[in-house]
Every structure is written in structure tokens, then in C-alpha cells.
Amino acid sequence: MSEFDLIGRLAPYLDGAGDDAAVVDVAGSPVVLTTDVLVDGVHVDRALSTLSDVGWKAVAVNVSDVAAMGARPGAATVGLCLPQDLGADDVERLYAGMAEAAARWGVRLVGGDTVSADQLVVAVTMLGDPGPAGPVLRSGARPGDRLVLVGALGAAAAALAQHRAGIDLDPRLLAAHRRPEALPDEGLALAGSGAGAMIDVSDGLGADLGHLCAASGVRAVVDADALPVAEGGGEAARDAGTELWALVCGGGEDFALVAALPAGVAPPVGTVIGEVGAPQPGAPTVELVLPDGARQDIGALGYDHLAGRD
Amino acid sequence: MSEFDLIGRLAPYLDGAGDDAAVVDVAGSPVVLTTDVLVDGVHVDRALSTLSDVGWKAVAVNVSDVAAMGARPGAATVGLCLPQDLGADDVERLYAGMAEAAARWGVRLVGGDTVSADQLVVAVTMLGDPGPAGPVLRSGARPGDRLVLVGALGAAAAALAQHRAGIDLDPRLLAAHRRPEALPDEGLALAGSGAGAMIDVSDGLGADLGHLCAASGVRAVVDADALPVAEGGGEAARDAGTELWALVCGGGEDFALVAALPAGVAPPVGTVIGEVGAPQPGAPTVELVLPDGARQDIGALGYDHLAGRD
């Protein structure tokens, strides 16, 4: 079973899933609502991250989902599963990291539920206000749109690659891995400029563009030369023996934003990295054009949270 | 560390916690927002409950929290941690139970996040609309108010007591344990009648009245004779060798509602079980008056989710 198979099987039970956040009507106004679950040993590696980093990240990933809807982050609740080896001081460290991230992005932590379990799990749920431009879904990209990316790619994956290769970690990459930056102001700016579709790069640029293309019924062609690589990413890829484009297009947790903007609109932030096309039979949905003109299918690159399960 | 100690330590990080749900402003309107986490082996016993029962309960406990705010349940998200031994069919069973409960109470399941973990965890987050009567907090009970309870007490605890004593389970108790009923219509009716404070009985009547009294700065005196006992509860207590009042006042997960209503108001639903008094030095905060006139301090009876931890 892959995560995406499962999402398909559960679709009949879910009302409107398929974006970074759900759009919900509250008292006549649309709000966005999103949940992200971090599991110790799966989404966080406590050899690399402190408990306060885990708290930061649990908030940041939700802010990034809200940002990808072109919305401003608001209130959040925390569902926390605590294993026996974590005491009150540890929980306070975790909450201190959440509070730092909350302060960074104007989030209010309003409550939650803390329970005993075998494994540390942090499930944050966040509301967001899409403002006058309205929520931006994944489904509104049109052939001819330009793809605009804000943020940098590859930092978290490069840090992990160095860690796994036993190389000293580049502190810039480690910092990005431990305390990712979400981009809600940039998301609001792109929404305000008329972005037809937007997504955050959480599974990897290839996979996430694949989701956007599937929802919009389009294809994407990306120019490798235009991709903003995190500082230190090139050296890390070389040292770890990985191709840079694979790291940059397949690494998750960059929390960059990618939007499809109509061709006539000047991007308010970010860089044009490619364009949206009509679907072509036989052609890959997400294609990367390398500097030498070679083309790579990158739609299948990226992180599948349930890969390898029955 | 007890759950209530921890809540105290985390208070500086949380903005407005301390009710069954948080009250959040969305586009100028108050909405309530709550998260409840169920952990396999802690909050659910799969010897007694199927996966679809677990799904039902994960929704019902959140509906009950929304009901305790005098609000109507709305959209919900699901954070799901899946151990390796659960496949797509199992996840569908869990979602089917959630969908049944969602249909029962008009909840929209709008999305969520499903990840791999060591243990089954279901974290549901729900929005609720408090309507014109506004959200009902725990803090508004006043001396002279009458305590009104709607629902029945002791079913889930009685089922567990029978299970632990190796006695055949009373099917009425087992049904209440597996598929608890939340009472949002009753909560709205109590809110509409001017309830000053309300709480659901999730930790146990004694403990939950203790929370309400602490938030309101009052004490409560409860008449044991007036308590509505779940059908079969008396026999179960006798067979399991437990005093009925201890089961009824200390058992959690009844999902009854208790409200403090001004004395002149006729309760629209439920039964008067006692009254609110001014705090008395040396007197228990929550006192049960037994049929023979004996008095029991029941404020410390009930479930503490983190009891026995450091």
C-alpha cells in the first residue's frame, strides 16, 4: 500500500480532501484546516533534532500547509503521545519549541490532549484565514501558467545524506533540517497575485508537482538550472555521492512553495522554475530539463509515508 | 507527574486552555476547537472493540467535547498513526466507523494525515459552532446553581469491571463501552437555557465536577440517589465486587453532560443531581451524599491519563 493508494481508498469517507488543507465554512467565511502528524523515528531523528526542534517542526509543517493554501496561520491544537521515558521537563522543551515557532508565525496554541503511548507523536492541527484572495487549491493550474518557486530546495535531504554517509554535517543544512522555515507571507503574496494553484514541497518537488498536476489535469516542465538550491547542498550531494538534481527534486521537507501563476503576472516573490503544459500522451507528467538538454521524469521522486506497507 | 500537574506546567505556552474545547475567533465569530487522542491499549482495548468501534469512539469523544461547550459539531480532521500489522482494509474499517459516527452527529470529515508508527493512534480534531447562546465554559458556575446531568453513568466502567473480573459482559454495557453516545443536542438545549458552566463526564463524574468547580471557584454537592445509572450497572458492580457509587462517580467515558443552571430555570433535558455551593474551608470540593446521609469526597475519583509517570 502506498500513501497515495490509501488516500484513494479513503476518499469516499472524506469530504473535500486532496489539498494541503481542507476548506471549511465557518459562519459564512471559508477557513482552512490542516493536521500533520510527526512520529519519532519516522519524521524526526532525535540524533539530529532536540525536543524543542521537534516542537518547532510540528508547528512549521502545519504553517507550511496553511501557507500553501494562500492563508494566514491562526489557532492550533496539539495532540501529544508521550512515551514513559519522557518526563515533564521534556514535554516543556517540546512545548517551548512549539511556542517559538508559534510566535514566529503568529500562531495561537489554544489547547490539545496529552496521553501516554509507546512512541512520541506530535499531531498539530491548525486553522488558517485565506483572506480576500480566497484559498488557493492544487487544482487551478492551467496550460501556459508559469511555475514560481519560493524558498530553497534540498537542505533537509542533504543534511540527512551527510548524516547517513557519516560526514560532518554542514551547519547550514542541519539548521534547515532541524528548524525548517515556513513561508506564509510568501504564500499570501502569491495568492494575492492570482496564483491558480499552489502546494508546499513536503514530499519532494517531483512528487508534489505530481500532486498539483494530477489535481489540475496538466503537466509540468521544470528547468533544472532555475532551481534554487540550499546553500551547501551542492557540496553535500557531491560528498554523499548523490546527483544534485535527485537530491533537489526528490528530497522532502523543504517547505518551499510552488505556485502556478498566469503568464502575464510578475511573480511578487520567488523564481520562475518552469511552466505548465497540457497533458501529452506518453510524456511524463513532471519533467526536469537538465542543463545538457536531457530530460528526467521526476514525478515519482519523493517521499511516500506508507511505502513498503501491505 | 499527573495530567493535571502537566496541564499547569504547560499553561504558559497555551492560550486559553482549560475547557473541553478552545474558543477561537474566526472572521469575527467564536468557534470551538478540540483535539482528542485515542491510543490503542490505553484508551481502547481491541479485545472489546473492533476497529470500526475505535473509529466511532474517536469521533464521539470529540463530539462530546464540542457538546460540553454548548456547540454544534462541524468539520473534523483525522491524524492516524498506523502500525505495520494494519493494512488498507483495517484502515477502511476504522474510517467506516468514523464515517458512521460523523453521519450520526452531522460531522464532516475533511481530511487529515496518515503515517506509519509502532502503535495505532487516532487523533481527531473538531470544530464546533456555539450558536447564538455562545460557548459555555467551565468557569461560570455560581453558588445556588443546580447541577443538571443528561445521559447515564457507569456503563463503560461497568463493562471494563466485568471484563477484568472475567464475567460475561452485559451486552448493554458493552455496547455503551464500544459505541458511546455523545449529546450535542442536549448540550445546545442546556446552553440555550442559560447554563453558566458545562463539562462532559470523560474522566469520571467526581474528577470532572472537580475541574468545573476549580474553574468556577465553587463546590458541588451531589445526591447519590439522583444519579442516573446505566442499565445493568448495578448488577455489574455487585458481580465485580465494586461499590456502585464508586463505579458511577469514578468511571470515565460516560460522555454524560453536567451543567450548572440558575436555580429558577427548568432544565430542558436531564435530571437535577445536586447543587453548587460557595467554597467552604475544610470541606471537600465535590461531595457525594449517600442515601444513608454519609458523605464521600469524590473529587479525586476518576481517570488521570498520565498517572504514575515521573
Coordinates of C-alpha atoms in Angstrom, one line a residue:
Chain A
M1 CA 0.0 0.0 0.0
S2 CA 1.3 3.5 -0.8
E3 CA 0.1 6.6 0.9
F4 CA -1.5 7.7 -2.4
D5 CA -3.3 4.4 -2.8
L6 CA -4.7 4.7 0.7
I7 CA -5.8 8.3 0.1
G8 CA -7.7 7.0 -2.9
R9 CA -9.4 4.3 -0.8
L10 CA -10.4 6.7 1.9
A11 CA -11.7 9.3 -0.5
P12 CA -15.3 8.1 -0.1
Y13 CA -15.2 8.8 3.6
L14 CA -13.6 12.2 3.3
D15 CA -15.4 15.3 2.2
G16 CA -13.1 17.5 0.1
A17 CA -9.7 16.1 0.9
G18 CA -6.8 16.4 -1.6
D19 CA -5.3 19.8 -0.8
D20 CA -2.6 20.8 1.7
A21 CA -5.5 21.8 4.0
A22 CA -9.3 21.4 3.9
V23 CA -11.5 24.4 3.2
V24 CA -14.3 24.6 5.8
D25 CA -17.1 27.1 6.1
V26 CA -17.4 28.9 9.4
A27 CA -20.2 31.3 9.9
G28 CA -20.2 32.0 6.2
S29 CA -16.5 32.5 5.8
P30 CA -14.0 30.0 4.4
V31 CA -11.3 28.9 6.7
V32 CA -8.6 26.3 6.1
L33 CA -7.9 23.4 8.5
T34 CA -5.0 21.0 8.4
T35 CA -3.4 18.3 10.5
D36 CA 0.1 17.0 10.4
V37 CA 1.4 14.1 12.4
L38 CA 5.1 13.8 13.3
V39 CA 6.3 10.4 14.7
D40 CA 9.6 10.0 16.4
G41 CA 11.9 7.8 14.3
V42 CA 9.8 8.3 11.2
H43 CA 9.6 12.1 10.7
V44 CA 12.1 13.2 13.2
D45 CA 15.5 11.7 14.1
R46 CA 16.4 12.6 17.7
A47 CA 20.1 12.1 16.9
L48 CA 19.8 15.3 14.8
S49 CA 16.9 17.2 16.4
T50 CA 16.3 18.2 20.0
L51 CA 12.8 18.0 21.5
S52 CA 12.5 21.7 21.1
D53 CA 13.4 21.3 17.4
V54 CA 10.7 18.6 17.2
G55 CA 8.2 21.1 18.6
W56 CA 9.3 23.8 16.2
K57 CA 8.9 21.4 13.2
A58 CA 5.5 20.2 14.3
V59 CA 4.2 23.7 14.1
A60 CA 6.2 24.7 11.0
V61 CA 4.9 21.8 8.8
N62 CA 1.3 22.9 9.6
V63 CA 2.2 26.6 8.9
S64 CA 3.6 25.5 5.6
D65 CA 0.3 23.7 4.7
V66 CA -1.7 26.8 5.6
A67 CA 0.8 28.9 3.5
A68 CA 0.3 26.6 0.5
M69 CA -3.4 27.5 0.6
G70 CA -2.5 31.2 0.5
A71 CA -3.8 31.6 4.0
R72 CA -2.6 33.2 7.2
P73 CA -2.0 30.7 10.1
G74 CA -4.2 31.1 13.2
A75 CA -5.1 28.9 16.1
A76 CA -3.7 25.4 16.6
T77 CA -4.2 22.4 18.9
V78 CA -1.7 19.8 19.9
G79 CA -2.3 16.1 20.3
L80 CA 0.7 14.6 22.1
C81 CA 1.6 11.0 22.7
L82 CA 4.2 10.6 25.4
P83 CA 6.4 7.5 25.9
Q84 CA 7.3 6.6 29.6
D85 CA 10.9 7.9 29.2
L86 CA 9.8 11.5 28.7
G87 CA 9.1 13.5 31.8
A88 CA 7.5 16.9 32.4
D89 CA 10.8 18.7 31.6
D90 CA 11.0 17.0 28.2
V91 CA 7.4 18.0 27.5
E92 CA 8.2 21.5 28.4
R93 CA 11.1 21.5 26.0
L94 CA 8.8 20.3 23.2
Y95 CA 6.3 23.0 24.0
A96 CA 8.9 25.6 24.2
G97 CA 9.9 24.8 20.6
M98 CA 6.3 24.9 19.6
A99 CA 5.8 28.2 21.3
E100 CA 8.9 29.7 19.5
A101 CA 7.5 28.6 16.1
A102 CA 4.0 29.8 17.1
A103 CA 5.5 33.2 18.0
R104 CA 7.5 33.3 14.7
W105 CA 4.3 32.9 12.6
G106 CA 1.6 34.4 14.7
V107 CA 0.0 31.1 15.6
R108 CA -2.0 30.7 18.9
L109 CA -1.6 27.4 20.6
V110 CA -5.0 27.0 22.2
G111 CA -5.0 23.6 23.7
G112 CA -5.0 19.9 23.0
D113 CA -4.7 16.5 24.5
T114 CA -1.6 14.8 26.1
V115 CA -1.7 11.0 26.6
S116 CA 0.6 8.1 27.3
A117 CA 1.8 5.9 24.5
D118 CA 4.8 3.8 23.4
Q119 CA 6.2 6.4 21.0
L120 CA 6.5 10.1 20.8
V121 CA 3.9 11.5 18.4
V122 CA 3.0 15.2 17.9
A123 CA -0.1 15.8 15.9
V124 CA -0.8 19.5 15.3
T125 CA -4.0 20.8 13.8
M126 CA -4.1 24.4 12.5
L127 CA -6.7 26.9 11.3
G128 CA -5.9 29.4 8.6
D129 CA -7.6 32.5 7.3
P130 CA -7.4 32.7 3.5
G131 CA -8.2 36.4 3.4
P132 CA -9.9 38.2 0.4
A133 CA -8.0 36.3 -2.3
G134 CA -9.6 33.1 -1.0
P135 CA -8.0 29.7 -0.6
V136 CA -5.7 28.5 -3.4
L137 CA -6.2 24.8 -4.2
R138 CA -4.0 22.4 -6.1
S139 CA -6.5 22.1 -8.9
G140 CA -6.4 25.5 -10.6
A141 CA -3.1 25.3 -12.7
R142 CA -3.7 25.9 -16.5
P143 CA -1.6 25.3 -19.5
G144 CA 0.6 28.4 -20.1
D145 CA 0.9 29.2 -16.4
R146 CA 4.4 29.8 -15.1
L147 CA 5.6 27.8 -12.1
V148 CA 7.1 30.0 -9.4
L149 CA 9.0 28.6 -6.5
V150 CA 9.9 30.5 -3.3
G151 CA 12.3 29.1 -0.8
A152 CA 15.3 26.8 -1.4
L153 CA 15.5 23.1 -2.2
G154 CA 17.5 20.1 -0.9
A155 CA 18.6 21.3 2.6
A156 CA 16.8 18.7 4.7
A157 CA 17.7 15.9 2.3
A158 CA 21.3 17.0 2.0
A159 CA 21.6 17.0 5.8
L160 CA 20.2 13.5 6.0
A161 CA 22.5 12.3 3.2
Q162 CA 25.5 13.7 5.1
H163 CA 24.3 12.1 8.3
R164 CA 23.8 8.7 6.6
A165 CA 27.2 8.9 4.9
G166 CA 28.9 9.6 8.2
I167 CA 30.1 13.0 7.0
D168 CA 30.2 16.0 9.4
L169 CA 27.0 17.9 8.8
D170 CA 27.1 21.4 7.2
P171 CA 25.6 23.6 10.0
R172 CA 23.5 25.5 7.4
L173 CA 21.9 22.3 6.3
L174 CA 21.5 20.9 9.8
A175 CA 19.8 24.2 10.9
A176 CA 17.4 23.9 7.9
H177 CA 16.7 20.3 8.8
R178 CA 16.1 21.0 12.5
R179 CA 14.1 24.2 12.2
P180 CA 12.5 24.5 8.8
E181 CA 11.1 27.8 7.7
A182 CA 7.6 28.0 6.5
L183 CA 6.6 30.8 4.1
P184 CA 3.1 32.1 4.9
D185 CA 3.8 35.8 3.9
E186 CA 5.1 34.5 0.5
G187 CA 2.0 32.2 0.2
L188 CA -0.3 35.2 0.8
A189 CA 1.6 37.3 -1.8
L190 CA 1.4 34.6 -4.4
A191 CA -2.4 34.1 -3.7
G192 CA -2.8 37.9 -3.9
S193 CA -1.1 37.8 -7.4
G194 CA -3.7 35.4 -8.7
A195 CA -2.0 32.0 -8.2
G196 CA -4.3 29.4 -9.7
A197 CA -2.8 26.5 -7.8
M198 CA -0.2 26.1 -5.0
I199 CA 1.5 23.4 -3.0
D200 CA 4.3 23.2 -0.5
V201 CA 7.3 21.0 -1.1
S202 CA 7.0 18.5 1.7
D203 CA 7.3 15.1 -0.1
G204 CA 9.8 16.4 -2.7
L205 CA 9.5 18.8 -5.7
G206 CA 8.8 16.0 -8.2
A207 CA 6.2 14.2 -6.1
D208 CA 4.5 17.5 -5.0
L209 CA 4.4 18.9 -8.5
G210 CA 2.9 15.5 -9.5
H211 CA 0.1 16.0 -7.0
L212 CA -0.6 19.5 -8.3
C213 CA -0.6 18.3 -11.9
A214 CA -2.9 15.4 -11.1
A215 CA -5.3 17.7 -9.4
S216 CA -5.2 20.3 -12.2
G217 CA -5.1 17.8 -15.1
V218 CA -1.9 19.3 -16.5
R219 CA 1.8 18.6 -16.9
A220 CA 4.8 20.5 -15.6
V221 CA 8.2 21.1 -17.2
V222 CA 10.9 22.3 -14.9
D223 CA 14.2 23.9 -15.8
A224 CA 17.0 22.4 -13.6
D225 CA 19.2 25.5 -13.9
A226 CA 16.4 27.6 -12.4
L227 CA 16.0 25.6 -9.2
P228 CA 17.2 27.5 -6.1
V229 CA 19.5 25.0 -4.2
A230 CA 20.0 25.4 -0.5
E231 CA 23.5 26.7 0.4
G232 CA 25.8 23.8 0.9
G233 CA 23.5 21.5 -1.0
G234 CA 25.9 21.1 -3.9
E235 CA 28.9 20.0 -1.8
A236 CA 26.7 17.7 0.3
A237 CA 25.4 15.9 -2.8
R238 CA 29.0 15.5 -4.1
D239 CA 30.3 14.3 -0.8
A240 CA 27.4 11.9 -0.3
G241 CA 27.8 10.6 -3.9
T242 CA 24.3 11.7 -4.9
E243 CA 23.3 13.6 -8.0
L244 CA 22.3 17.1 -7.1
W245 CA 19.2 17.1 -9.2
A246 CA 17.9 13.9 -7.5
L247 CA 18.5 15.4 -4.0
V248 CA 16.9 18.7 -5.0
C249 CA 13.8 17.2 -6.8
G250 CA 13.4 14.1 -4.6
G251 CA 14.2 15.4 -1.1
G252 CA 11.2 16.2 1.1
E253 CA 10.7 18.7 3.8
D254 CA 12.0 21.7 2.0
F255 CA 8.8 23.6 2.7
A256 CA 9.3 25.8 -0.3
L257 CA 6.1 26.9 -2.1
V258 CA 5.4 26.3 -5.7
A259 CA 2.6 28.3 -7.4
A260 CA 1.1 28.3 -10.9
L261 CA 0.8 32.0 -11.9
P262 CA -0.8 33.2 -15.2
A263 CA 1.9 34.0 -17.7
G264 CA 1.3 37.8 -17.7
V265 CA 1.7 38.2 -14.0
A266 CA 5.1 39.3 -12.5
P267 CA 5.9 37.0 -9.5
P268 CA 5.7 39.0 -6.3
V269 CA 8.3 36.7 -4.7
G270 CA 10.4 33.7 -5.8
T271 CA 11.8 32.4 -9.1
V272 CA 10.2 31.1 -12.3
I273 CA 11.3 27.4 -12.4
G274 CA 9.2 26.1 -15.3
E275 CA 5.9 26.1 -16.9
V276 CA 2.6 24.3 -17.0
G277 CA 1.5 22.4 -20.2
A278 CA -1.4 20.5 -21.4
P279 CA -1.2 16.7 -20.8
Q280 CA 0.6 14.8 -23.5
P281 CA 0.0 11.1 -24.0
G282 CA 3.3 9.2 -23.4
A283 CA 5.1 12.2 -21.9
P284 CA 5.9 12.3 -18.2
T285 CA 3.6 14.4 -16.0
V286 CA 6.5 16.1 -14.3
E287 CA 9.7 16.5 -16.4
L288 CA 13.0 18.1 -15.5
V289 CA 15.2 19.6 -18.2
L290 CA 18.8 19.3 -17.3
P291 CA 21.5 21.8 -18.4
D292 CA 22.6 19.4 -21.2
G293 CA 19.1 19.2 -22.5
A294 CA 18.5 15.7 -21.2
R295 CA 15.0 15.1 -19.7
Q296 CA 14.2 13.3 -16.5
D297 CA 10.8 12.1 -15.3
I298 CA 10.7 13.3 -11.7
G299 CA 7.1 12.8 -10.9
A300 CA 7.8 9.6 -9.0
L301 CA 10.7 11.0 -6.9
G302 CA 9.9 11.8 -3.4
Y303 CA 8.7 10.6 0.0
D304 CA 5.8 8.2 0.4
H305 CA 4.8 8.0 4.0
L306 CA 3.5 4.5 3.8
A307 CA 5.8 3.0 1.2
G308 CA 6.6 -0.7 1.7
R309 CA 3.5 -1.5 3.6
D310 CA 1.0 -4.2 2.6
Chain B
M1 CA 3.6 13.7 37.0
S2 CA -0.2 13.8 36.8
E3 CA -2.1 15.0 33.8
F4 CA -3.3 18.0 35.8
D5 CA 0.2 18.9 37.0
L6 CA 1.3 18.8 33.4
I7 CA -1.6 21.0 32.3
G8 CA -0.4 23.5 34.9
R9 CA 3.2 23.5 33.6
L10 CA 2.1 23.9 30.0
A11 CA -0.3 26.7 30.8
P12 CA 2.2 29.5 30.0
Y13 CA 2.6 28.0 26.5
L14 CA -1.1 27.7 25.8
D15 CA -3.5 30.5 25.1
G16 CA -6.9 29.9 26.8
A17 CA -6.7 26.2 27.5
G18 CA -8.8 24.7 30.4
D19 CA -12.1 23.9 28.8
D20 CA -13.4 20.9 26.9
A21 CA -12.6 22.9 23.8
A22 CA -10.8 26.1 23.0
V23 CA -12.7 29.1 21.8
V24 CA -11.2 30.7 18.7
D25 CA -12.3 33.8 16.8
V26 CA -12.8 33.1 13.1
A27 CA -13.8 36.1 10.9
G28 CA -15.4 37.8 14.0
S29 CA -17.4 34.7 15.1
P30 CA -16.4 32.4 18.0
V31 CA -15.9 28.8 17.1
V32 CA -14.8 25.9 19.3
L33 CA -11.8 23.7 18.5
T34 CA -10.9 20.5 20.3
T35 CA -8.5 17.5 19.9
D36 CA -8.7 14.1 21.4
V37 CA -6.2 11.4 21.0
L38 CA -7.0 7.7 21.4
V39 CA -4.1 5.3 21.8
D40 CA -4.5 1.5 21.3
G41 CA -4.1 -0.3 24.6
V42 CA -4.5 2.9 26.6
H43 CA -7.9 4.3 25.6
V44 CA -9.2 1.4 23.6
D45 CA -9.0 -2.3 24.2
R46 CA -9.2 -4.2 21.0
A47 CA -10.3 -7.3 22.9
L48 CA -13.6 -5.4 23.4
S49 CA -13.7 -3.0 20.5
T50 CA -13.4 -3.6 16.7
L51 CA -11.5 -1.1 14.5
S52 CA -14.8 0.4 13.4
D53 CA -15.7 0.9 17.1
V54 CA -12.4 2.6 17.6
G55 CA -13.2 4.9 14.7
W56 CA -16.7 5.6 16.1
K57 CA -15.2 6.4 19.5
A58 CA -12.5 8.7 18.1
V59 CA -15.3 10.9 16.6
A60 CA -17.7 10.5 19.6
V61 CA -15.2 11.8 22.2
N62 CA -14.7 15.0 20.2
V63 CA -18.4 15.5 19.6
S64 CA -18.8 15.2 23.4
D65 CA -16.2 17.9 24.0
V66 CA -18.0 20.2 21.5
A67 CA -21.3 19.3 23.1
A68 CA -19.9 20.3 26.5
M69 CA -19.2 23.8 25.1
G70 CA -22.9 24.0 24.1
A71 CA -21.8 23.9 20.4
R72 CA -22.9 22.1 17.3
P73 CA -20.2 19.8 15.9
G74 CA -18.8 20.7 12.4
A75 CA -15.8 19.7 10.4
A76 CA -13.1 17.3 11.7
T77 CA -9.6 16.2 10.6
V78 CA -8.0 12.8 11.4
G79 CA -4.4 12.2 12.4
L80 CA -3.8 8.5 12.1
C81 CA -0.7 6.5 13.2
L82 CA -0.7 3.0 11.7
P83 CA 1.4 0.1 12.9
Q84 CA 2.8 -2.3 10.3
D85 CA 0.2 -5.0 11.1
L86 CA -2.7 -2.9 9.9
G87 CA -3.4 -2.9 6.2
A88 CA -5.6 -0.9 3.9
D89 CA -8.7 -3.0 4.8
D90 CA -8.2 -2.3 8.5
V91 CA -7.8 1.4 7.8
E92 CA -11.0 1.3 5.8
R93 CA -12.8 -0.3 8.8
L94 CA -11.6 2.4 11.1
Y95 CA -12.7 5.1 8.7
A96 CA -16.1 3.4 8.2
G97 CA -16.7 3.6 12.0
M98 CA -15.6 7.3 11.9
A99 CA -18.0 7.9 9.0
E100 CA -20.9 6.3 10.9
A101 CA -20.3 8.5 13.9
A102 CA -19.8 11.5 11.7
A103 CA -23.1 10.9 9.9
R104 CA -24.8 10.3 13.3
W105 CA -23.9 13.8 14.5
G106 CA -23.6 15.8 11.3
V107 CA -19.8 16.0 11.3
R108 CA -17.8 16.4 8.1
L109 CA -14.5 14.5 8.0
V110 CA -12.5 16.8 5.8
G111 CA -9.0 15.4 5.7
G112 CA -6.0 14.6 7.8
D113 CA -2.7 12.8 7.8
T114 CA -1.9 9.1 7.9
V115 CA 1.6 8.0 8.9
S116 CA 3.5 4.8 9.9
A117 CA 4.2 4.3 13.6
D118 CA 4.6 1.5 16.2
Q119 CA 1.1 1.8 17.7
L120 CA -2.3 2.7 16.5
V121 CA -3.2 6.3 17.4
V122 CA -6.2 8.2 16.2
A123 CA -6.2 11.9 16.9
V124 CA -9.3 13.7 15.8
T125 CA -9.7 17.5 15.8
M126 CA -13.1 19.0 15.5
L127 CA -14.6 22.4 15.0
G128 CA -17.9 23.4 16.6
D129 CA -20.4 26.3 16.2
P130 CA -21.6 27.6 19.6
G131 CA -24.6 29.3 18.0
P132 CA -26.3 32.4 19.5
A133 CA -26.1 31.3 23.1
G134 CA -22.3 31.4 22.8
P135 CA -19.8 28.9 24.1
V136 CA -20.4 27.6 27.7
L137 CA -17.1 27.4 29.7
R138 CA -16.4 25.5 32.9
S139 CA -15.9 28.7 34.8
G140 CA -19.4 30.2 35.1
A141 CA -21.0 28.1 37.8
R142 CA -22.3 30.2 40.7
P143 CA -23.4 29.2 44.3
G144 CA -27.1 28.4 44.2
D145 CA -27.0 26.9 40.7
R146 CA -28.5 23.5 40.3
L147 CA -26.4 20.7 38.7
V148 CA -28.2 19.0 35.8
L149 CA -27.0 15.8 34.3
V150 CA -28.1 14.3 31.0
G151 CA -27.1 10.8 30.0
A152 CA -26.3 7.8 32.2
L153 CA -23.3 7.0 34.3
G154 CA -21.2 3.9 34.8
A155 CA -21.7 1.9 31.6
A156 CA -18.1 2.0 30.3
A157 CA -16.6 1.4 33.7
A158 CA -19.0 -1.4 34.5
A159 CA -18.2 -3.2 31.2
L160 CA -14.5 -2.9 32.0
A161 CA -15.1 -4.2 35.5
Q162 CA -16.9 -7.2 34.1
H163 CA -14.2 -7.8 31.6
R164 CA -11.4 -7.6 34.2
A165 CA -13.4 -9.9 36.6
G166 CA -13.8 -12.5 33.8
I167 CA -17.6 -12.2 33.9
D168 CA -19.7 -12.4 30.7
L169 CA -20.3 -8.8 29.6
D170 CA -23.8 -7.4 29.7
P171 CA -24.4 -6.5 26.1
R172 CA -26.0 -3.2 27.0
L173 CA -22.8 -2.1 28.9
L174 CA -20.6 -3.5 26.1
A175 CA -22.5 -1.5 23.5
A176 CA -22.1 1.7 25.5
H177 CA -18.4 1.0 26.0
R178 CA -17.8 0.3 22.3
R179 CA -20.0 3.0 20.8
P180 CA -20.5 5.8 23.3
E181 CA -23.2 8.3 22.6
A182 CA -22.4 12.0 22.6
L183 CA -25.1 14.5 23.4
P184 CA -24.7 17.6 21.3
D185 CA -28.5 18.4 21.0
E186 CA -28.7 18.2 24.8
G187 CA -25.7 20.4 25.2
L188 CA -27.3 23.0 22.9
A189 CA -30.5 22.9 24.8
L190 CA -28.7 23.4 28.2
A191 CA -26.7 26.3 26.7
G192 CA -29.9 27.8 25.3
S193 CA -31.5 27.6 28.8
G194 CA -28.7 29.7 30.3
A195 CA -26.2 27.1 31.6
G196 CA -23.4 29.0 33.3
A197 CA -20.9 26.2 33.1
M198 CA -20.8 22.7 31.5
I199 CA -18.5 19.7 31.2
D200 CA -18.7 16.2 29.8
V201 CA -18.1 13.2 32.0
S202 CA -15.0 11.8 30.4
D203 CA -12.6 11.3 33.3
G204 CA -15.4 10.4 35.8
L205 CA -18.2 12.5 37.5
G206 CA -16.1 13.2 40.5
A207 CA -13.0 14.3 38.7
D208 CA -14.9 16.3 36.0
L209 CA -17.1 18.1 38.6
G210 CA -13.8 18.9 40.3
H211 CA -12.5 20.6 37.1
L212 CA -15.7 22.6 36.8
C213 CA -15.6 23.6 40.5
A214 CA -11.9 24.6 40.3
A215 CA -12.6 26.7 37.2
S216 CA -15.6 28.4 38.8
G217 CA -14.3 28.7 42.3
V218 CA -17.2 26.8 43.8
R219 CA -18.0 23.5 45.4
A220 CA -20.6 20.8 44.4
V221 CA -22.8 18.6 46.5
V222 CA -24.3 15.6 44.6
D223 CA -27.2 13.5 45.7
A224 CA -26.3 9.8 45.1
D225 CA -30.0 8.8 44.8
A226 CA -30.5 11.2 41.9
L227 CA -27.7 9.9 39.7
P228 CA -28.9 8.1 36.6
V229 CA -27.1 4.7 36.5
A230 CA -26.7 2.9 33.1
E231 CA -28.9 -0.1 32.8
G232 CA -27.1 -3.2 34.0
G233 CA -24.7 -1.1 36.0
G234 CA -26.0 -2.1 39.4
E235 CA -25.7 -5.9 38.7
A236 CA -22.2 -5.3 37.2
A237 CA -21.0 -3.5 40.2
R238 CA -22.3 -6.3 42.5
D239 CA -20.8 -9.1 40.4
A240 CA -17.5 -7.3 40.1
G241 CA -17.4 -6.6 43.9
T242 CA -17.3 -2.8 43.4
E243 CA -19.4 -0.3 45.2
L244 CA -21.9 1.2 42.8
W245 CA -21.3 4.8 43.8
A246 CA -17.6 4.4 43.2
L247 CA -18.2 2.9 39.7
V248 CA -20.7 5.7 38.9
C249 CA -18.7 8.6 40.2
G250 CA -15.2 7.3 39.3
G251 CA -15.8 5.6 36.0
G252 CA -14.7 7.6 32.9
E253 CA -16.0 7.7 29.4
D254 CA -19.7 8.1 30.2
F255 CA -20.0 11.2 28.0
A256 CA -22.9 12.4 30.0
L257 CA -23.1 16.2 30.3
V258 CA -23.3 18.1 33.6
A259 CA -24.4 21.7 33.5
A260 CA -24.8 24.4 36.2
L261 CA -28.2 26.0 35.7
P262 CA -29.5 29.0 37.6
A263 CA -32.0 27.8 40.3
G264 CA -35.1 29.4 38.7
V265 CA -34.6 27.7 35.3
A266 CA -36.5 24.4 34.5
P267 CA -33.9 22.0 33.0
P268 CA -34.8 21.4 29.3
V269 CA -33.3 17.9 29.5
G270 CA -31.7 15.7 32.1
T271 CA -32.1 15.4 35.9
V272 CA -31.1 17.6 38.8
I273 CA -28.3 15.7 40.6
G274 CA -27.2 18.3 43.1
E275 CA -26.3 21.9 43.7
V276 CA -23.4 24.4 43.6
G277 CA -22.2 26.0 46.8
A278 CA -19.7 28.6 47.9
P279 CA -16.3 27.1 48.7
Q280 CA -16.0 26.0 52.4
P281 CA -12.6 25.8 54.1
G282 CA -12.0 22.2 55.1
A283 CA -14.9 20.8 53.1
P284 CA -14.4 18.6 50.0
T285 CA -14.8 20.4 46.7
V286 CA -17.0 17.6 45.3
E287 CA -19.1 15.8 47.9
L288 CA -21.5 12.9 47.3
V289 CA -24.4 12.4 49.8
L290 CA -25.3 8.7 50.0
P291 CA -28.8 7.5 50.8
D292 CA -27.9 6.9 54.5
G293 CA -26.7 10.5 54.8
A294 CA -23.0 9.6 54.7
R295 CA -20.8 11.9 52.7
Q296 CA -18.0 10.9 50.4
D297 CA -15.3 13.1 48.8
I298 CA -15.4 12.2 45.2
G299 CA -13.3 15.0 43.7
A300 CA -10.3 12.8 43.4
L301 CA -12.1 9.8 41.8
G302 CA -11.5 9.4 38.2
Y303 CA -9.1 8.8 35.4
D304 CA -5.8 10.5 35.2
H305 CA -4.3 10.0 31.7
L306 CA -0.7 10.4 32.9
A307 CA -0.9 8.9 36.5
G308 CA 2.1 7.0 37.6
R309 CA 4.5 8.8 35.3
D310 CA 7.6 10.7 36.6

